[in-house]
mmCIF file of C-alpha atoms in Angstrom:
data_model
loop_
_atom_site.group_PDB
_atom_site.id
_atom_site.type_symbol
_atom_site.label_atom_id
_atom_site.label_comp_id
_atom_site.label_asym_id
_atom_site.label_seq_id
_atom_site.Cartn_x
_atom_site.Cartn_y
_atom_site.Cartn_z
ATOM 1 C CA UNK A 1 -0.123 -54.165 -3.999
ATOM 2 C CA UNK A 2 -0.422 -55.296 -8.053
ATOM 3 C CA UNK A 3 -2.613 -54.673 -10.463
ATOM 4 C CA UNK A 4 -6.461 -54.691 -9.655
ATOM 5 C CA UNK A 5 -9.140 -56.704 -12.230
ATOM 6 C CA UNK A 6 -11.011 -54.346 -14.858
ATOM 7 C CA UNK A 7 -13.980 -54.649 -11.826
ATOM 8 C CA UNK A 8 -12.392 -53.150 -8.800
ATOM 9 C CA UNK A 9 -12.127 -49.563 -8.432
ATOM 10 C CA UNK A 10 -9.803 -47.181 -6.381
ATOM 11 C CA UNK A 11 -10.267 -48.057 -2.377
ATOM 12 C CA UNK A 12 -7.726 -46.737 0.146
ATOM 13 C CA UNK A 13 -6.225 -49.811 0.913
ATOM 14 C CA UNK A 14 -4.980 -50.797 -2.622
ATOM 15 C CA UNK A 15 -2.682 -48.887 -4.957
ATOM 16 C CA UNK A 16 -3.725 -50.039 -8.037
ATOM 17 C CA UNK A 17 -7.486 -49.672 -9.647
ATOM 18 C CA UNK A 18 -8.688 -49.962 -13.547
ATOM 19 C CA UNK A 19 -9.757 -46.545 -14.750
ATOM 20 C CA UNK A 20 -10.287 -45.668 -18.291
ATOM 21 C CA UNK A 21 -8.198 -48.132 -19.950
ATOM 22 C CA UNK A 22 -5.401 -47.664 -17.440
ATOM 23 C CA UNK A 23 -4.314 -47.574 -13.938
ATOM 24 C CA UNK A 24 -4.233 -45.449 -10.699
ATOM 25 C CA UNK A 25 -0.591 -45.519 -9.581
ATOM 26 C CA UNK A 26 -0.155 -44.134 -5.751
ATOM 27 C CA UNK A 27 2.859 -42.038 -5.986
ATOM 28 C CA UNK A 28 3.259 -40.094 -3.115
ATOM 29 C CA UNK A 29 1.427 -39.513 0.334
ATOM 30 C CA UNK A 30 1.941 -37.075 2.667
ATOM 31 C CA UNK A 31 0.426 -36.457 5.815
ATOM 32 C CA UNK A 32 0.271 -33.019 7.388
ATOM 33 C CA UNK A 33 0.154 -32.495 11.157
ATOM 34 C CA UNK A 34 0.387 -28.555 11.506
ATOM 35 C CA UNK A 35 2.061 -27.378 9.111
ATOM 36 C CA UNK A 36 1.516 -24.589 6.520
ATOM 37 C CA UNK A 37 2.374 -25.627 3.239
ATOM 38 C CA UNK A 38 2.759 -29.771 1.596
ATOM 39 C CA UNK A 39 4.116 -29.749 -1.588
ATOM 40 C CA UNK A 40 4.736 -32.480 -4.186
ATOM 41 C CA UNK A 41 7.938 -32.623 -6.084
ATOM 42 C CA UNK A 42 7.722 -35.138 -8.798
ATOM 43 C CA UNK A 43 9.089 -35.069 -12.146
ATOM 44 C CA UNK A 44 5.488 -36.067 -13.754
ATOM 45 C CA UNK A 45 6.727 -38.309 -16.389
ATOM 46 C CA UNK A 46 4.585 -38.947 -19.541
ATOM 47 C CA UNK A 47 3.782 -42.834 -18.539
ATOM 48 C CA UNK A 48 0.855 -41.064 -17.020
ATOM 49 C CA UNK A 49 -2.053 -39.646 -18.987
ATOM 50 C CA UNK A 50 -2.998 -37.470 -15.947
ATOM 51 C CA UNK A 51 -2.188 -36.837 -11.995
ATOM 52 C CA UNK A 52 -4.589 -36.620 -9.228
ATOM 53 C CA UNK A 53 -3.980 -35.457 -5.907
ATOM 54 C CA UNK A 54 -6.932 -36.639 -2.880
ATOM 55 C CA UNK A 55 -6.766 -34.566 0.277
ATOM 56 C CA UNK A 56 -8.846 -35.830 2.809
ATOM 57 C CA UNK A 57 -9.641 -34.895 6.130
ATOM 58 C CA UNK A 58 -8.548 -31.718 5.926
ATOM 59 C CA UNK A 59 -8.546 -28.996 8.895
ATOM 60 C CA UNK A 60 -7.719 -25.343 8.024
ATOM 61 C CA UNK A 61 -6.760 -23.522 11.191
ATOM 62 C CA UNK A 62 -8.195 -20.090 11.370
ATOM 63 C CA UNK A 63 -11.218 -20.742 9.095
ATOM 64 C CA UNK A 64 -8.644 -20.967 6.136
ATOM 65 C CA UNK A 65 -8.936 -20.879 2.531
ATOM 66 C CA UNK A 66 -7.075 -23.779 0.688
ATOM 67 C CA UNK A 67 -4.947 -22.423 -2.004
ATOM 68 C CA UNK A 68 -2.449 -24.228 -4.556
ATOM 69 C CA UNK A 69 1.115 -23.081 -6.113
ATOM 70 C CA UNK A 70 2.826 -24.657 -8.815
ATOM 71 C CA UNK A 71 6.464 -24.556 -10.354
ATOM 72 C CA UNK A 72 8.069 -26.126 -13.856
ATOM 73 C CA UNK A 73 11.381 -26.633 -15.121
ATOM 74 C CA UNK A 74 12.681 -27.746 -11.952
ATOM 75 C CA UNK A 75 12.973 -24.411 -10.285
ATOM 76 C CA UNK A 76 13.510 -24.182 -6.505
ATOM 77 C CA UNK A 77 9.970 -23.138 -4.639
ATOM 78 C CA UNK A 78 7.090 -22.058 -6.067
ATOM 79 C CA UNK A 79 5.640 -19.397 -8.281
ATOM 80 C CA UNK A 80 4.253 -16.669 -5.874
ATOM 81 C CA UNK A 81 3.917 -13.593 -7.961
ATOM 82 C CA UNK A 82 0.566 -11.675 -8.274
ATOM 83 C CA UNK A 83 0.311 -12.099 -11.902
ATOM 84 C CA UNK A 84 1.234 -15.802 -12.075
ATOM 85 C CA UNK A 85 -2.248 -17.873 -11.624
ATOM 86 C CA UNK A 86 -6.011 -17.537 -12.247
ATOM 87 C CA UNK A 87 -9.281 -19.292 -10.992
ATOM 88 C CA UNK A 88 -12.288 -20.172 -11.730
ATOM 89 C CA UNK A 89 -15.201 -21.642 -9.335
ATOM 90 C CA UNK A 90 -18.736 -22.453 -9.083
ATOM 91 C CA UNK A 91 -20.851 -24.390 -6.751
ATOM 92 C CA UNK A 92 -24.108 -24.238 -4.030
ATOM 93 C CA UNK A 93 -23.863 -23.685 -0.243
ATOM 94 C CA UNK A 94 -26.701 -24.393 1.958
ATOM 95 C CA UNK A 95 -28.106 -21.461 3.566
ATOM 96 C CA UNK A 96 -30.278 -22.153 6.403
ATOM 97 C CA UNK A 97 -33.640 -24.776 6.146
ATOM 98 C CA UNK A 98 -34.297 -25.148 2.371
ATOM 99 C CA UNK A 99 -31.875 -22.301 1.419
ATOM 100 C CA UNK A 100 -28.597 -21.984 -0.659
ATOM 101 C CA UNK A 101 -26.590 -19.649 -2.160
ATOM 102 C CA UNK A 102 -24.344 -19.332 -4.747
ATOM 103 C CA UNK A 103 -20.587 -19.996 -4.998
ATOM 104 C CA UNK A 104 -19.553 -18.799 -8.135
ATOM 105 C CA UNK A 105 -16.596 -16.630 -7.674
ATOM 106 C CA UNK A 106 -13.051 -16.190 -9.742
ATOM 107 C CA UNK A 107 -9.506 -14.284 -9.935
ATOM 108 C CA UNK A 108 -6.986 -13.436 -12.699
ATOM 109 C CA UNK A 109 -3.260 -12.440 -12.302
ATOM 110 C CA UNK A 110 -3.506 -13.695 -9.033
ATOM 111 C CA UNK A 111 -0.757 -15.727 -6.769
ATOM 112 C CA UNK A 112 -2.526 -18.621 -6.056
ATOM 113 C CA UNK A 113 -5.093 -20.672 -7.577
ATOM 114 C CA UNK A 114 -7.962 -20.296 -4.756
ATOM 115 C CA UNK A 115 -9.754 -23.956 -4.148
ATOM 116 C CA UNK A 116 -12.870 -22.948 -1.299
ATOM 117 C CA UNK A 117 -14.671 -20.077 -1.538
ATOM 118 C CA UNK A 118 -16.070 -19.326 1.288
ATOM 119 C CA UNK A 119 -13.866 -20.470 3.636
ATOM 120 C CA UNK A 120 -13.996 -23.238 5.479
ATOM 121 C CA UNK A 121 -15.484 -23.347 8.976
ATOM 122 C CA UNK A 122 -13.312 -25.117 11.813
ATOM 123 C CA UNK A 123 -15.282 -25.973 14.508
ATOM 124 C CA UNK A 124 -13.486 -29.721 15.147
ATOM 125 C CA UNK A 125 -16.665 -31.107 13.449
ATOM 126 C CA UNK A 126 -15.573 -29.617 9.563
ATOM 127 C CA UNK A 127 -13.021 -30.573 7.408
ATOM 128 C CA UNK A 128 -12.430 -30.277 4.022
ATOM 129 C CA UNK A 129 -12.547 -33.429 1.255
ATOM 130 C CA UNK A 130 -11.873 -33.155 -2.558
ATOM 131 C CA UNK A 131 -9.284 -33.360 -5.062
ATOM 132 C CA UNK A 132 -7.035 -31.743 -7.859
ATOM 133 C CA UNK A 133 -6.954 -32.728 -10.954
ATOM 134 C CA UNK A 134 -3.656 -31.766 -12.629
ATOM 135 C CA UNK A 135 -4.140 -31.947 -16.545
ATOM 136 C CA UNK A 136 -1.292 -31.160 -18.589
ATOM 137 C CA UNK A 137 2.029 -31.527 -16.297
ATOM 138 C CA UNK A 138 4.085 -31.979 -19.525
ATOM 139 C CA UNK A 139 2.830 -29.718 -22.352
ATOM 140 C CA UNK A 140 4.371 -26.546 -23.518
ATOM 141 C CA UNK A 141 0.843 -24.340 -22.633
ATOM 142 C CA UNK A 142 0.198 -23.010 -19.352
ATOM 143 C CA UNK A 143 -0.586 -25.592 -16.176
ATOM 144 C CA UNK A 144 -3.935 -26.323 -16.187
ATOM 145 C CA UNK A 145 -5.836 -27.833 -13.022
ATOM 146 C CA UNK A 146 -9.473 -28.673 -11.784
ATOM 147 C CA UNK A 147 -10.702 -29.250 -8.374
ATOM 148 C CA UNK A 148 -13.695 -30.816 -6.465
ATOM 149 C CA UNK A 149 -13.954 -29.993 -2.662
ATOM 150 C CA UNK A 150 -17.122 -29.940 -0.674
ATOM 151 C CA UNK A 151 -16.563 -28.884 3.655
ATOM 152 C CA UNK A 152 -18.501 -27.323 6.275
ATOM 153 C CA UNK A 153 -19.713 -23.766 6.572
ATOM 154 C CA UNK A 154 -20.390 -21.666 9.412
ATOM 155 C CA UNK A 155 -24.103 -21.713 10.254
ATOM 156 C CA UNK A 156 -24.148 -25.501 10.125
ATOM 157 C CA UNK A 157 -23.938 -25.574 6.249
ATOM 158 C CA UNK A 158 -22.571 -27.462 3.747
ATOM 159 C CA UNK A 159 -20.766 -26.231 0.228
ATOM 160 C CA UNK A 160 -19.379 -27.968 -2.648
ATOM 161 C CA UNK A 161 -17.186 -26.096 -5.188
ATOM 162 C CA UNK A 162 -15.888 -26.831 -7.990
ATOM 163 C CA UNK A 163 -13.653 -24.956 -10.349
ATOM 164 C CA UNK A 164 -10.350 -24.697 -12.345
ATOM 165 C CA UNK A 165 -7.407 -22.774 -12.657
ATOM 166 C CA UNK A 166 -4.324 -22.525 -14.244
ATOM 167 C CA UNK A 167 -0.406 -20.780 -14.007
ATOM 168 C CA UNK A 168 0.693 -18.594 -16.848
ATOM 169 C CA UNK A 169 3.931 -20.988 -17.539
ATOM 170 C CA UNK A 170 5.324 -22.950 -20.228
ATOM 171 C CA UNK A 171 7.572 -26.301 -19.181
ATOM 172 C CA UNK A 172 7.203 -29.325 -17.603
ATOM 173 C CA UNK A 173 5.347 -29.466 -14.514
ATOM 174 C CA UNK A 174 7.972 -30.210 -11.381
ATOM 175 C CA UNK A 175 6.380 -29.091 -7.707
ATOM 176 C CA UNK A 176 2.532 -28.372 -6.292
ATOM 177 C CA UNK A 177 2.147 -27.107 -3.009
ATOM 178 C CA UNK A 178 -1.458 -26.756 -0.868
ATOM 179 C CA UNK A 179 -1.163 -24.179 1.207
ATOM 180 C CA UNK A 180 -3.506 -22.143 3.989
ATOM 181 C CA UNK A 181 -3.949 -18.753 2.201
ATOM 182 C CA UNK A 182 -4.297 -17.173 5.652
ATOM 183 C CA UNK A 183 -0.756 -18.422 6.595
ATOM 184 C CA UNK A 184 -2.161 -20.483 9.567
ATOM 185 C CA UNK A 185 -1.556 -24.469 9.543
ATOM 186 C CA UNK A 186 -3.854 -27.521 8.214
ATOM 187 C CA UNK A 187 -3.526 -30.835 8.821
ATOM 188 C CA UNK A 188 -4.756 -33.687 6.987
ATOM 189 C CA UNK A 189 -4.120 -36.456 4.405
ATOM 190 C CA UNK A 190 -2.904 -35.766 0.464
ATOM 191 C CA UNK A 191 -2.143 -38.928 -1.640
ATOM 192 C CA UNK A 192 -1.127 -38.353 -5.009
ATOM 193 C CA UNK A 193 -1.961 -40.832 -8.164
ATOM 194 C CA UNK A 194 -1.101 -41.327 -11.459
ATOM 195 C CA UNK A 195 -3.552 -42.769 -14.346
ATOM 196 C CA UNK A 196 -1.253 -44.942 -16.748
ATOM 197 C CA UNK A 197 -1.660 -44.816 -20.217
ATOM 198 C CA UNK A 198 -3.592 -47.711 -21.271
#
């Protein structure tokens, strides 16, 4: 892989892609075959302006809901107290033949940042697709991230969410974890980019 020309953008089969003045960087990629949690540990340096992590393909056993943890400072694990995240989300879900409904939900002092709302529908037909945005690995506020996902519902409908959250802690950024809030597995792809500073 190298550098791609100001004209190509991001495809799975290259690493690199021109994106506002700098570059995608893959980083990591991990993918899960049953297994509850996948978590990133990466130091996040500042030779990125942000971090984006794609999961595609994604199966939540037991109708799941996707949820995210973070830790900083290099701390073993993950936070997982009930007053360490909050959420935000919004977004349509098709209700039946020229029907929707709406998606807008959100949580404070919570321990997870909550991605799909309602859950996802596993039939072996639905997965989930989308991303995380994580904005401000290395500044001395609280985490902040912002997510696109859009998956199957039961009913034979379609939602797409999207929404931010954050974790109430100071430091560098240093591990994310997805994880199936019901405790069941997922499996799936998660590739995680950088966007160079220009």
């Amino acid at each position: 892989s190298g550098t791609a020309s100001s004209s190509t953008f991001l495809r799975g089969d290259q690493t690199y892609a021109e994106a506002g003045g700098g570059a995608w960087e893959l980083l990591q990629s991990v993918n899960a075959s049953s297994t509850a949690t996948v978590d990133f540990t990466y130091d996040f340096p500042t030779t990125y302006n942000n971090y984006f992590i794609y999961f595609n393909d994604l199966e939540l056993a037991s109708n799941g809901n996707l949820g995210v943890r973070a830790q900083v400072g290099g701390a073993s694990g993950v936070r997982t107290g009930s007053n360490d995240y909050a959420s935000a989300r919004y977004g349509r879900a098709s209700n039946g033949n020229g029907g929707n409904t709406d998606l807008a939900t959100g949580d404070a002092n919570a321990n997870m940042i909550n991605i799909n709302n309602p859950a996802n529908f596993a039939n072996g037909d639905y997965d989930i697709q989308g991303c995380l945005w994580i904005m401000n690995p290395n500044d001395d506020h609280y985490k902040f991230f912002q997510f696109n996902a859009v998956y199957g519902t039961s009913g034979n409908n379609i939602a797409n969410i999207q929404g931010g959250g954050n974790m109430y802690q100071n430091g560098d950024l240093s591990r994310v974890q997805f994880l199936n809030e019901q405790g069941a597995n997922m499996t799936g792809t998660f590739r995680l980019y950088g966007v160079k500073n220009a």
